[in-house]
Structure formats: structure tokens, C-alpha cells
CSV table of N, CA and C in Angstrom, one decimal:
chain,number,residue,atom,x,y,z
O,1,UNK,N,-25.0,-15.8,-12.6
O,1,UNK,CA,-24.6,-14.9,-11.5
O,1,UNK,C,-24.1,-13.6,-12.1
O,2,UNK,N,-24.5,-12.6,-11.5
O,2,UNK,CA,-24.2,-11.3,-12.3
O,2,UNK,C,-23.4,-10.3,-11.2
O,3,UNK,N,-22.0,-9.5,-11.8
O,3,UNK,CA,-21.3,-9.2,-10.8
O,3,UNK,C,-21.4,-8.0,-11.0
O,4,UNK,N,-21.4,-6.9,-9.8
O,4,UNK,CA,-21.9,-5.7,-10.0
O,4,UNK,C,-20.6,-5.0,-10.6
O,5,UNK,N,-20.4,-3.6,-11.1
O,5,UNK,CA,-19.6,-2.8,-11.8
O,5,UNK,C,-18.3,-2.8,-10.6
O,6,UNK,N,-18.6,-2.5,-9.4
O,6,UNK,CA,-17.6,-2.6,-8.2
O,6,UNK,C,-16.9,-3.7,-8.4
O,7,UNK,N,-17.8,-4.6,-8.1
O,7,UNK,CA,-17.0,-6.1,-8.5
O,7,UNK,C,-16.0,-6.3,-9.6
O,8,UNK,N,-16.4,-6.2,-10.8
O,8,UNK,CA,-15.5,-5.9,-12.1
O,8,UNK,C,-14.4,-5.2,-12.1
O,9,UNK,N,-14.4,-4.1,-11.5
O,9,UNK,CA,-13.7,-3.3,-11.4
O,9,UNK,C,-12.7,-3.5,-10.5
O,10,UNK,N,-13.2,-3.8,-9.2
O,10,UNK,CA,-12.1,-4.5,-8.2
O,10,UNK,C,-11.7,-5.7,-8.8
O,11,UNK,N,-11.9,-6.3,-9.7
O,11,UNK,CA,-11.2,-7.9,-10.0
O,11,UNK,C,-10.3,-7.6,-11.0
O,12,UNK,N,-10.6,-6.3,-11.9
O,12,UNK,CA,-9.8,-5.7,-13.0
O,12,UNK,C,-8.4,-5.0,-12.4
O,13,UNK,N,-8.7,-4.3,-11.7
O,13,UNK,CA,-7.6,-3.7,-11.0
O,13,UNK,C,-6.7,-4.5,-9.9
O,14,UNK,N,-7.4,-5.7,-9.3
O,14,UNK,CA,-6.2,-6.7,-8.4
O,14,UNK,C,-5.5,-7.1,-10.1
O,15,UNK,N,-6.2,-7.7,-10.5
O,15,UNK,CA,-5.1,-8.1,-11.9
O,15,UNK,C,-4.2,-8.1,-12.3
O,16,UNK,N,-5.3,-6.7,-12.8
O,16,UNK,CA,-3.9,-5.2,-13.0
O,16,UNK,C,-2.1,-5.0,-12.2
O,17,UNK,N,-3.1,-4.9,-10.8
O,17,UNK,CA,-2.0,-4.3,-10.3
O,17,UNK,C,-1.2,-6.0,-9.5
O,18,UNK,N,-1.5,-7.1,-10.0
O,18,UNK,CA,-1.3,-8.3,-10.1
O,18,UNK,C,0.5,-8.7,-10.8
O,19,UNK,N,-0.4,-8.1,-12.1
O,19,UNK,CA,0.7,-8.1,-13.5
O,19,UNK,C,1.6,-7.3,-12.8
O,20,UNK,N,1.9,-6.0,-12.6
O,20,UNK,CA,2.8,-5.6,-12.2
O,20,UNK,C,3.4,-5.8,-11.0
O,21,UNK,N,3.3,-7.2,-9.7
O,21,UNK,CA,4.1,-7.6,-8.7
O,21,UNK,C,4.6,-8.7,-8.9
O,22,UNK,N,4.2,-9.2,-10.5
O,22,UNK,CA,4.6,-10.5,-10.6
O,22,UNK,C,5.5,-10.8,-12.0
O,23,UNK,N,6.2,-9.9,-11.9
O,23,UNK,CA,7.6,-10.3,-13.3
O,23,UNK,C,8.6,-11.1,-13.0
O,24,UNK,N,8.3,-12.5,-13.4
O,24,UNK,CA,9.3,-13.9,-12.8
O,24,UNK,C,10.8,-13.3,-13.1
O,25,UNK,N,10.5,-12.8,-14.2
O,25,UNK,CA,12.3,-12.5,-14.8
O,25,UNK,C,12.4,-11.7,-13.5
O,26,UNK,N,12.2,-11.4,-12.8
O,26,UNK,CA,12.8,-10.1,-11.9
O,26,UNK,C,13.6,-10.9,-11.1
O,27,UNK,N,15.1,-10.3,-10.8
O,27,UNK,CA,15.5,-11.2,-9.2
O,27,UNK,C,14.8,-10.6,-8.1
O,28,UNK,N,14.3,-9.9,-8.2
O,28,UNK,CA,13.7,-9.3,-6.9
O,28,UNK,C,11.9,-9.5,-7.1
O,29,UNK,N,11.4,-11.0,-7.9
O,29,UNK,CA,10.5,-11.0,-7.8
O,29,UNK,C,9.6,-12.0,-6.7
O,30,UNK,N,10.8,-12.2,-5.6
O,30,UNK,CA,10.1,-12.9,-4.1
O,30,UNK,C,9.7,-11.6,-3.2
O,31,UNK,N,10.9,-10.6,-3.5
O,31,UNK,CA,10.5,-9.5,-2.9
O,31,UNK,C,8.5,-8.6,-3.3
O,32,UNK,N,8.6,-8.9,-4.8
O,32,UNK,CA,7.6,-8.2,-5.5
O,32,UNK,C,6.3,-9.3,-4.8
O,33,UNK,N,6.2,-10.4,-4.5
O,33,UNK,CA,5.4,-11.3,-4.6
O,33,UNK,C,5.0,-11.4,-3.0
O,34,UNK,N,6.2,-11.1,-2.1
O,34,UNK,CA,5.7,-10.8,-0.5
O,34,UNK,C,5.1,-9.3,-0.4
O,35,UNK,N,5.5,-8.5,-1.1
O,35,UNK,CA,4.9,-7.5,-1.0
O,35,UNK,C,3.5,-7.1,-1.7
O,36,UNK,N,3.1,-8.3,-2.7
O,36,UNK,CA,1.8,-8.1,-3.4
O,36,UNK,C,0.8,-9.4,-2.0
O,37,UNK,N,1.4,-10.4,-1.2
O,37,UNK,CA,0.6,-10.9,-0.3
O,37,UNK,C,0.3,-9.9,0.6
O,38,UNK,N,1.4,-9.3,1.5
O,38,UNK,CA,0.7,-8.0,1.7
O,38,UNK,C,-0.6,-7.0,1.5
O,39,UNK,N,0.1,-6.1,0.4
O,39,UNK,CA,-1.2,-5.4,-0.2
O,39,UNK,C,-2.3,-6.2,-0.3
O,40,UNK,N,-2.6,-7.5,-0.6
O,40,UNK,CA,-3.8,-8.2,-0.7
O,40,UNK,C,-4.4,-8.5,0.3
O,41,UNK,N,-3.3,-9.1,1.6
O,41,UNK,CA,-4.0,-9.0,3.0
O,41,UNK,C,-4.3,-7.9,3.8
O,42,UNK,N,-3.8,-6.2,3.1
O,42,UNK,CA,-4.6,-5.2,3.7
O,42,UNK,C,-5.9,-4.9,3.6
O,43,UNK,N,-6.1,-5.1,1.9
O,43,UNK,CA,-6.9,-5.0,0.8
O,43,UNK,C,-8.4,-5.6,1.7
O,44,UNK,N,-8.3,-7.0,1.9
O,44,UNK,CA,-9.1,-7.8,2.5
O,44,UNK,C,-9.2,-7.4,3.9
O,45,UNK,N,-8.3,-6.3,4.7
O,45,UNK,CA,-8.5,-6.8,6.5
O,45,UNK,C,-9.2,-5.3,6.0
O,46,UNK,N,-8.9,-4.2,5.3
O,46,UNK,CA,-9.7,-3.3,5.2
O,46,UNK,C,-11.2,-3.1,4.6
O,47,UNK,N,-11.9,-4.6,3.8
O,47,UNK,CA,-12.6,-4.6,3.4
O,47,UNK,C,-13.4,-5.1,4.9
O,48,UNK,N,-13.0,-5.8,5.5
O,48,UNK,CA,-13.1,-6.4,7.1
O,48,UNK,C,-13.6,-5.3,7.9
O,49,UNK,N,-12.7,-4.6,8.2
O,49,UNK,CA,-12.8,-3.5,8.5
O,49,UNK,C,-14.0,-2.8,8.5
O,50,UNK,N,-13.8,-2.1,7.2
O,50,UNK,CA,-15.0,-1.5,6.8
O,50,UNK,C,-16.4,-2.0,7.0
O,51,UNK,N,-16.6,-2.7,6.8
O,51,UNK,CA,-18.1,-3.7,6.7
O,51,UNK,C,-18.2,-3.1,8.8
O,52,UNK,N,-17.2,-3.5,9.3
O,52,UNK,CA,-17.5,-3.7,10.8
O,52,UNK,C,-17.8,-2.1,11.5
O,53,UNK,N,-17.0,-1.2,11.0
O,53,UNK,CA,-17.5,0.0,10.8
O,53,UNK,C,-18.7,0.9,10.0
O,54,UNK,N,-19.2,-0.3,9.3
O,54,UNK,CA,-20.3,0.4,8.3
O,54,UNK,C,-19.8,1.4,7.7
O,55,UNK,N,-18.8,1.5,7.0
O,55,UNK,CA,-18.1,2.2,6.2
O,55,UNK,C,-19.3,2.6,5.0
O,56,UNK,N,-19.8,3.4,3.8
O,56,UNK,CA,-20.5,3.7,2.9
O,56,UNK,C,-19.5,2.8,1.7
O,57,UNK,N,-18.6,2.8,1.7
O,57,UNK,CA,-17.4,3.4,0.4
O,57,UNK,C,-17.0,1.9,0.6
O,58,UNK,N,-16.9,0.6,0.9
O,58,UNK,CA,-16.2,-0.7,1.3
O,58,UNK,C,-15.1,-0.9,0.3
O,59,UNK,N,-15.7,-0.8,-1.1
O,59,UNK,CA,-14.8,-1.5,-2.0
O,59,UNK,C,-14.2,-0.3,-2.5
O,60,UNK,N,-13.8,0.8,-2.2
O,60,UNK,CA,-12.9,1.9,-2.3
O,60,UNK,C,-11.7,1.5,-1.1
O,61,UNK,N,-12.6,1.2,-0.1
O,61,UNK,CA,-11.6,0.9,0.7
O,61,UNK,C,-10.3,-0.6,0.9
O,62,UNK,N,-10.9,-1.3,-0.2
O,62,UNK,CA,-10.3,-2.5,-0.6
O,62,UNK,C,-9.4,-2.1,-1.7
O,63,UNK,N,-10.0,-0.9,-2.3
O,63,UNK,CA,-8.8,-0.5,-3.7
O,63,UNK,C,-7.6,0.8,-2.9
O,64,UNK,N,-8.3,1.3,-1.6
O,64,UNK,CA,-7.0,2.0,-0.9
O,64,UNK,C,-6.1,1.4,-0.2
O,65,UNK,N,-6.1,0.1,-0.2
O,65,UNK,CA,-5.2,-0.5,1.1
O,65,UNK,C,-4.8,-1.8,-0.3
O,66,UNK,N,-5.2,-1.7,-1.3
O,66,UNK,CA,-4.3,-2.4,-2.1
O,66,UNK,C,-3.4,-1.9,-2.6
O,67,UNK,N,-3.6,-0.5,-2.7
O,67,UNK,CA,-2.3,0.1,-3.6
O,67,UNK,C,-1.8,1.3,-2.8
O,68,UNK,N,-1.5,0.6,-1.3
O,68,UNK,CA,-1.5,1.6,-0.4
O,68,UNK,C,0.1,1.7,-0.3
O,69,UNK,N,0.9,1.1,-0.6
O,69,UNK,CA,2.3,0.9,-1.2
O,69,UNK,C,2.4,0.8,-2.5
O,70,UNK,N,1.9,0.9,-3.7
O,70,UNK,CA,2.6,1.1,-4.4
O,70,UNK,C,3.8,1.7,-4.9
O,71,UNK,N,4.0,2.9,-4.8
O,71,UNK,CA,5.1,3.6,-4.4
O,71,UNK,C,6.3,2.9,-4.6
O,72,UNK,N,6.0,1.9,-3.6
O,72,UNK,CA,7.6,0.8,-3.0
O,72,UNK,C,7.4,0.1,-4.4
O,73,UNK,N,6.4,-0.7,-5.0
O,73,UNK,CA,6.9,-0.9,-6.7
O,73,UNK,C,7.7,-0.1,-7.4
O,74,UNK,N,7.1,0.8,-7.4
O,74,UNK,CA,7.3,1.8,-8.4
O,74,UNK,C,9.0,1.9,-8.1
O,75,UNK,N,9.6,2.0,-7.2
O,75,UNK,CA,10.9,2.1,-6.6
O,75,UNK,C,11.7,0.7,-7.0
O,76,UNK,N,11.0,-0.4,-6.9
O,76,UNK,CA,11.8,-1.6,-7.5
O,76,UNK,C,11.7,-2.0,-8.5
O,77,UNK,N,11.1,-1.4,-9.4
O,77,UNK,CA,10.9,-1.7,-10.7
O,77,UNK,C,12.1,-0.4,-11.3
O,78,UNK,N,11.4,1.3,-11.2
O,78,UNK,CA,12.5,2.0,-12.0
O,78,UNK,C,13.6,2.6,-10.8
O,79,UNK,N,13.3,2.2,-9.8
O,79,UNK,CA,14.7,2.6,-9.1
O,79,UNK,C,15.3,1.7,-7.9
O,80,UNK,N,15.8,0.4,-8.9
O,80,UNK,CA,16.3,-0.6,-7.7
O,80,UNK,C,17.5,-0.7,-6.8
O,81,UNK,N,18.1,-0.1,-7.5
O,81,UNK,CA,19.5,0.5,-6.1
O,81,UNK,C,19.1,1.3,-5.1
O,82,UNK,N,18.3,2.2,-5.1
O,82,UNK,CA,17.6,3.4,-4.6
O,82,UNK,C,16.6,2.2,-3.5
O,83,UNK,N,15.9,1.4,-3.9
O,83,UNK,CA,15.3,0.5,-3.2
O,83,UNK,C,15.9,-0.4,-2.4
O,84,UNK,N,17.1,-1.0,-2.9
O,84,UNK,CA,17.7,-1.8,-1.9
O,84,UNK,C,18.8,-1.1,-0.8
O,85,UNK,N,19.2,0.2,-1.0
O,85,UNK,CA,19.8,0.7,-0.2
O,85,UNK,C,19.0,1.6,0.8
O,86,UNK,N,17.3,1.4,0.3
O,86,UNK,CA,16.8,1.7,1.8
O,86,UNK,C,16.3,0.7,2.8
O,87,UNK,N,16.3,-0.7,1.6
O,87,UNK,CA,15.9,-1.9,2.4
O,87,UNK,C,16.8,-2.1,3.7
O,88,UNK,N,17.9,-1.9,3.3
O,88,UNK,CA,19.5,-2.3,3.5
O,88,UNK,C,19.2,-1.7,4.9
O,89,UNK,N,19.0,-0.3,4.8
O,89,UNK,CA,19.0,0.7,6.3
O,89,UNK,C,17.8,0.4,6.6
O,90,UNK,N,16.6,-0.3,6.0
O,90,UNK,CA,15.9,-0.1,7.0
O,90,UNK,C,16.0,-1.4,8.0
O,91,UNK,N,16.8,-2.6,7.6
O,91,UNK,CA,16.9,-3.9,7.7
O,91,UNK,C,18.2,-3.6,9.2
O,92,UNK,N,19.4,-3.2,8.6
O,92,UNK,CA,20.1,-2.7,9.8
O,92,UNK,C,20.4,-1.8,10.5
O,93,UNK,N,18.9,-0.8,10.7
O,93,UNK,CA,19.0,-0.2,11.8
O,93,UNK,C,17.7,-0.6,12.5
O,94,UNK,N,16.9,-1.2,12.4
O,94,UNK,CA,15.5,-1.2,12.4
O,94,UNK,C,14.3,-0.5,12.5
O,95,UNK,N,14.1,0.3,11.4
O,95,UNK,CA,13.7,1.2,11.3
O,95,UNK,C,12.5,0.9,10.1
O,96,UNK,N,11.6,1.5,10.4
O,96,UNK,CA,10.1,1.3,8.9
O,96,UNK,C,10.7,1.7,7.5
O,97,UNK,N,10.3,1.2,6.4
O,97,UNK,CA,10.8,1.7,5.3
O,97,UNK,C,10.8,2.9,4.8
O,98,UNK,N,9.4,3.8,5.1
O,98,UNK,CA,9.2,5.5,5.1
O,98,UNK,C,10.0,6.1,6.2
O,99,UNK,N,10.8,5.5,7.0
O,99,UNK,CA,11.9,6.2,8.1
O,99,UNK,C,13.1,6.3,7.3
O,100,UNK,N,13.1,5.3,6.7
O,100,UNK,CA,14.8,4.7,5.7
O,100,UNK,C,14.7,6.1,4.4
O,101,UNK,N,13.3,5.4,4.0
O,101,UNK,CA,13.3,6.8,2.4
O,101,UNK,C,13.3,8.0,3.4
O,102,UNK,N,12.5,8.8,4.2
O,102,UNK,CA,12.7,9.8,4.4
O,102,UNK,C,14.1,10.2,4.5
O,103,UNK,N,14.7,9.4,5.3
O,103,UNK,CA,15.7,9.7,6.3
O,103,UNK,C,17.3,9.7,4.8
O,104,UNK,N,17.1,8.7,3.5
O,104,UNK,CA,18.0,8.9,2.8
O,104,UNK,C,17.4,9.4,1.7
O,105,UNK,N,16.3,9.8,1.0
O,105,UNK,CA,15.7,10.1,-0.1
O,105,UNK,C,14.9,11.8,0.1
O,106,UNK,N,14.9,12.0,-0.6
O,106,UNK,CA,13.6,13.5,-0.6
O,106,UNK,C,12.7,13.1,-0.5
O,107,UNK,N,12.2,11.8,-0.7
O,107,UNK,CA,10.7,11.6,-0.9
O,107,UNK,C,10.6,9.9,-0.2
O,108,UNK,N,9.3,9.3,-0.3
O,108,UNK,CA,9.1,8.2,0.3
O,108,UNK,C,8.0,7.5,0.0
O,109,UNK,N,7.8,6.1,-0.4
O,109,UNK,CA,7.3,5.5,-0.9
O,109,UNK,C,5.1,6.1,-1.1
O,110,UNK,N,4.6,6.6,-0.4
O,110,UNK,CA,3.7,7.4,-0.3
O,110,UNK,C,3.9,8.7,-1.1
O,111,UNK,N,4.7,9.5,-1.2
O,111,UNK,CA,4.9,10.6,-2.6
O,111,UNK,C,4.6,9.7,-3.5
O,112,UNK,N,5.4,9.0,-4.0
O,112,UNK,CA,5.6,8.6,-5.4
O,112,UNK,C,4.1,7.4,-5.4
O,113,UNK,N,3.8,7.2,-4.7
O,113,UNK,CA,2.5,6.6,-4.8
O,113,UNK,C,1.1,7.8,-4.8
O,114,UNK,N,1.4,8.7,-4.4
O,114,UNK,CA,0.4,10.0,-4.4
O,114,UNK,C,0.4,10.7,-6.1
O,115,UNK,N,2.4,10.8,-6.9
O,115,UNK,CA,2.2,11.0,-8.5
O,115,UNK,C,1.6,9.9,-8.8
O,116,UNK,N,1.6,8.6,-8.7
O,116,UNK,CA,1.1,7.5,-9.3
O,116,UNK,C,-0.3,7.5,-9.6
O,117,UNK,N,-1.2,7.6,-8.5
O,117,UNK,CA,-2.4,8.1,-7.8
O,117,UNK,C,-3.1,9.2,-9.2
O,118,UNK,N,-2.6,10.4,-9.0
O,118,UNK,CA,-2.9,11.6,-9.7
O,118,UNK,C,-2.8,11.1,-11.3
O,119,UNK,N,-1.1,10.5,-11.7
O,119,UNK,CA,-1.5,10.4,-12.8
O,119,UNK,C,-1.9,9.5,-13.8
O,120,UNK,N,-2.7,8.5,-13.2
O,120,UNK,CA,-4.1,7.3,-13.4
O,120,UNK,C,-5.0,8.1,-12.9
O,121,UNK,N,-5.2,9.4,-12.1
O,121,UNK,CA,-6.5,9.9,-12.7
O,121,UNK,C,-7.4,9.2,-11.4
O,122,UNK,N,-7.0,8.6,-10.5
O,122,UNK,CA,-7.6,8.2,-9.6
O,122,UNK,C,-8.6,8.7,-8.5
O,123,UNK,N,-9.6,8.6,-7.7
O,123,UNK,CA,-10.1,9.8,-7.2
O,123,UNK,C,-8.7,10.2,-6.1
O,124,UNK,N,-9.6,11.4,-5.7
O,124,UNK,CA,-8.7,12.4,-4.5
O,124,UNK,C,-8.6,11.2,-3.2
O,125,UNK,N,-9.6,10.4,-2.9
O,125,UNK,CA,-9.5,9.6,-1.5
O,125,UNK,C,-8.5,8.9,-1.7
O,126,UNK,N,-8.4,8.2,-2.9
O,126,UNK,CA,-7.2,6.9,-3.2
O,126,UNK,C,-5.7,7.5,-2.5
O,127,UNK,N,-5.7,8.6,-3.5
O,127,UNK,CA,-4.3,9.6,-3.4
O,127,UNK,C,-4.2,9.9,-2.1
O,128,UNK,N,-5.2,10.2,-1.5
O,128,UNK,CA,-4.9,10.8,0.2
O,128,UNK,C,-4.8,9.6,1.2
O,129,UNK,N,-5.4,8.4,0.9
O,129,UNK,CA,-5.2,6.8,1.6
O,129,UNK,C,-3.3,6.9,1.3
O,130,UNK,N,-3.3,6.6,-0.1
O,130,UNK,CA,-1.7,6.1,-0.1
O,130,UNK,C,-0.8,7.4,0.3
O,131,UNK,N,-1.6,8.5,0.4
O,131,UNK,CA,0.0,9.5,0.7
O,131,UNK,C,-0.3,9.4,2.1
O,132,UNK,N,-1.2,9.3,2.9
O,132,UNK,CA,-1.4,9.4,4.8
O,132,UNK,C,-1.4,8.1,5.1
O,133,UNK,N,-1.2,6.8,4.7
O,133,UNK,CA,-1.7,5.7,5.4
O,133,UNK,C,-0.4,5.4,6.8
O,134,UNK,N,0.5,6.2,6.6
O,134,UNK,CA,1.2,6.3,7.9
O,134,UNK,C,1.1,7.4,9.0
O,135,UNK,N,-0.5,8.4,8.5
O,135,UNK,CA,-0.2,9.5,9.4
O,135,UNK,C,-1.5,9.5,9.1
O,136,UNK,N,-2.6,9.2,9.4
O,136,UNK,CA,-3.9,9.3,9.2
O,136,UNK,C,-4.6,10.4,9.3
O,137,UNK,N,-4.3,10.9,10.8
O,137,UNK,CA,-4.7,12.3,11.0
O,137,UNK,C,-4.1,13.9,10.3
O,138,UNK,N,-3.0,13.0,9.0
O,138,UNK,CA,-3.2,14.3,8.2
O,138,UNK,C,-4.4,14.2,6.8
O,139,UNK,N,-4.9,13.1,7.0
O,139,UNK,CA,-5.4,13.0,5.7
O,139,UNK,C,-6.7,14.0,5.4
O,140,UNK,N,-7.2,14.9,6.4
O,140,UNK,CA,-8.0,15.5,6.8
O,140,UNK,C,-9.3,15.2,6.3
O,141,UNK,N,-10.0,15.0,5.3
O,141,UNK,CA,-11.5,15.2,5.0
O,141,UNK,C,-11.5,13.1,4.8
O,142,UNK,N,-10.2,12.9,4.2
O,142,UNK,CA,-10.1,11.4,4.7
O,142,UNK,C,-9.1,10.5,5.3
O,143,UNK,N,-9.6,10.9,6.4
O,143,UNK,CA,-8.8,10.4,7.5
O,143,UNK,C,-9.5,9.6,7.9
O,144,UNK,N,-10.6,8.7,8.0
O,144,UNK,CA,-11.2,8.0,8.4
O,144,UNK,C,-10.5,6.9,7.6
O,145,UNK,N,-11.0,6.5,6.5
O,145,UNK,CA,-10.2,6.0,5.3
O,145,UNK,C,-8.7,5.6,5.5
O,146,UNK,N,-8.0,6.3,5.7
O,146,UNK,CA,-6.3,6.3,6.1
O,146,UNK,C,-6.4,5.4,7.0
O,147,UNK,N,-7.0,5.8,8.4
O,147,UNK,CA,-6.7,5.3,9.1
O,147,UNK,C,-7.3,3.7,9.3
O,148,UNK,N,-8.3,3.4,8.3
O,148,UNK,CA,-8.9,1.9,8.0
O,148,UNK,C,-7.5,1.3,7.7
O,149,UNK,N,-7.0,1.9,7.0
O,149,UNK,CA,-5.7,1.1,5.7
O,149,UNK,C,-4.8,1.2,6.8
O,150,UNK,N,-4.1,2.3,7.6
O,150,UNK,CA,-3.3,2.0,9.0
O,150,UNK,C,-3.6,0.9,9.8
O,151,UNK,N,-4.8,0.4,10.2
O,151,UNK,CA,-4.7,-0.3,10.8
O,151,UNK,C,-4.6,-1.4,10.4
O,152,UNK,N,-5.3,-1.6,9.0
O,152,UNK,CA,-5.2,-3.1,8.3
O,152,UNK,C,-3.9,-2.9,8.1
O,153,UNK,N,-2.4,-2.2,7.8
O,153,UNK,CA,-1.4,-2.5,7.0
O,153,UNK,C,-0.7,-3.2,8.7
O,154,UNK,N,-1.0,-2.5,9.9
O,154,UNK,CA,-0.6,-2.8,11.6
O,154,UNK,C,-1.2,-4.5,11.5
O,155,UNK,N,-2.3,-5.0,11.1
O,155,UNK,CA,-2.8,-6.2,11.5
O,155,UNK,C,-2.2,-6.8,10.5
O,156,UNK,N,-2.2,-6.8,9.0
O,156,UNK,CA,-1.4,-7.7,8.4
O,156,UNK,C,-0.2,-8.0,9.0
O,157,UNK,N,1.0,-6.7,9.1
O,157,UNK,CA,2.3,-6.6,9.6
O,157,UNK,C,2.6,-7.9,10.4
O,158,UNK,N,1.6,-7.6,11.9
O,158,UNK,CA,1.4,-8.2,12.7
O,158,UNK,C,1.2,-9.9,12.5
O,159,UNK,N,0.3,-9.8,11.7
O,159,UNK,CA,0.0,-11.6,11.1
O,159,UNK,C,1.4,-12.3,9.8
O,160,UNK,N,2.4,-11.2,9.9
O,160,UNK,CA,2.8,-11.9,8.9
O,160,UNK,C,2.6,-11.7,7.6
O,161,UNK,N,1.5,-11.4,7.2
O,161,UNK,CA,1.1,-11.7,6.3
O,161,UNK,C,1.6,-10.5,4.7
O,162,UNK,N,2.5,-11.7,4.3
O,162,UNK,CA,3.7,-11.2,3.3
O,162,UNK,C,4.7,-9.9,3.7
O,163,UNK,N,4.6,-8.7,2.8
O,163,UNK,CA,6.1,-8.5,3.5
O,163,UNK,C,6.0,-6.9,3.4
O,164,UNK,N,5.7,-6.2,4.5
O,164,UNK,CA,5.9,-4.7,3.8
O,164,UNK,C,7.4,-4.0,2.9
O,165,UNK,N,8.2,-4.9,2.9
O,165,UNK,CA,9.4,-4.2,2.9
O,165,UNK,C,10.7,-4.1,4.1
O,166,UNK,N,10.1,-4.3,4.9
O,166,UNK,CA,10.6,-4.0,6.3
O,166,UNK,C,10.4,-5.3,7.6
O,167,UNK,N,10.3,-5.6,8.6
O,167,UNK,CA,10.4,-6.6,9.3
O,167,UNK,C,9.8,-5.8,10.5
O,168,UNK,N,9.2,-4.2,10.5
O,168,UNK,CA,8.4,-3.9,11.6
O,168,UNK,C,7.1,-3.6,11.7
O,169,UNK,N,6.5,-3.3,12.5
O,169,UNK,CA,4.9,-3.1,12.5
O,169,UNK,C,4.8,-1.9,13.1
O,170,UNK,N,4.4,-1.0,12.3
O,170,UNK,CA,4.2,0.1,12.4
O,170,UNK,C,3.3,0.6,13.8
O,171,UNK,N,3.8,1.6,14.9
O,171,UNK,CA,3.3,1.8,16.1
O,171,UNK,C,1.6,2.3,15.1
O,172,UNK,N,0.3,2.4,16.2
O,172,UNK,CA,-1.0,2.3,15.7
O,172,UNK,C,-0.3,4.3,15.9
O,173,UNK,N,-1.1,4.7,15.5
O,173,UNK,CA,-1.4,6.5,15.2
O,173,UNK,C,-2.6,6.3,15.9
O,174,UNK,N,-3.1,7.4,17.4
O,174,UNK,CA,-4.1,7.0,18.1
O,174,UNK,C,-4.4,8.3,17.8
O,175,UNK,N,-4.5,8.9,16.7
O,175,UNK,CA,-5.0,10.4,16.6
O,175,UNK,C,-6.3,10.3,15.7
């Protein structure tokens, strides 16, 4: 059986970005591990997705809705006070996690996933998936894209399935 370059590549990069949700020494590695079932069940509802939309790009769209949060790593790995005092607010006021960072940070887990994006060199769609996946209709040339990964991150939410960070399901963006 012979697996195409897509294939490789997507198996390379869940791995990848595998290794870095899963550091046992972490105490906050149930948090890292609900949040990589997550990403994985976006990954897959947007591969879903796509196929049902005849999307061109499918397994682009399986690598935008996997690392459609990273960001929120990046935050609990080198900034974990900073991360649990937005969990904290977003847990007791009930509010989305990008409501919490905006609302106490300058920035929000989509910025820092947008530097992350740029500096791996990634293309321009990846970067515009993870910085709009909460506002689709800004992502302009891909917003179609965004909005795949919006609604897969709304159906995972919905299903449970692992943990955005937060305990809400993001209203749909019908723009």
C-alpha cells in the first residue's frame, strides 16, 4: 500500500503536533490531552465536512482545524498563569476562551496561533483558518475554509468531544 505525500504529511504533522499535547510530566497534561481530542475531532469533522462540500483542498482542511487552537498550547506551555487566569474567567463568568483573552490579554489564542503559523512558514490559508476560525467572514479570500473549521470546532463543542478550554459552544457566525 502506498500513501500519497498528503497522507505522510498529515500523519507527520498529527504526530508532531501530538508530541507537543502530550507531556505526562505536565500537571496540566489532562488539560493538554482534552484539548488535543478536540483538535483531532475538528480535524476529522472538517475533513467530513469538506468531502460533503467538495471542497478542492480536504486535507488542508484537516491540517486547519487541527491546529486551529494552537495558540491555547502555546499559552500553557510558555504562559501558564496567563492561561489559567483566563480559564478561571472564562469558567466563572461563562464566557468563550477568546472572550476571556480578549477581554484580560492584548491578544488571544488565534494571534499567537497566527505568529506560530508565519513562523513554521506555513501557507497563508493555515494562518487565516487559525486567526478567523471564530469570525469567518473576516478571513476574506478564505473564509470559506474558516468557516469549515467554525463549524467543525461548533459540532465537536457540541458532541463533547474533548475540551476547547472552555465549557461553551460557540454561537454559529451565519455571515
Amino acid at each position: 500500500v502506498l500513501l500519497g505525500f498528503e497522507a505522510i504529511r498529515n500523519l507527520l504533522l498529527t504526530t508532531s503536533v501530538f508530541d507537543v499535547f502530550s507531556d505526562r510530566r505536565s500537571a496540566r497534561s489532562a488539560s493538554r490531552e482534552k484539548l488535543w481530542d478536540h483538535s483531532l475531532g475538528c480535524a476529522v469533522a472538517a475533513r467530513v465536512i469538506g468531502k460533503y462540500i467538495r471542497h478542492e483542498k480536504i486535507e488542508e482542511l484537516f491540517v486547519c482545524a487541527l491546529l486551529h487552537d494552537i495558540g491555547k498550547i502555546v499559552s500553557m506551555v510558555y504562559a501558564p498563569e496567563e492561561y489559567e487566569t483566563v480559564s478561571q474567567l472564562a469558567e466563572n463568568r461563562g464566557i468563550l476562551m477568546f472572550e476571556a483573552e480578549s477581554e484580560l490579554l492584548d491578544y488571544t489564542h488565534a494571534d499567537t496561533g497566527r505568529l506560530l503559523a508565519k513562523k513554521w512558514n506555513l501557507p497563508t490559508m493555515v494562518a487565516d483558518v487559525i486567526t478567523f476560525h471564530h469570525s469567518p467572514e473576516q478571513a476574506e479570500a478564505h473564509a470559506q475554509e474558516a468557516a469549515v473549521v467554525h463549524v467543525a470546532d461548533i459540532f465537536c463543542r457540541s458532541l463533547q468531544l474533548g475540551s476547547g478550554g472552555d465549557n461553551r459552544i460557540p454561537g454559529l457566525n451565519s455571515a
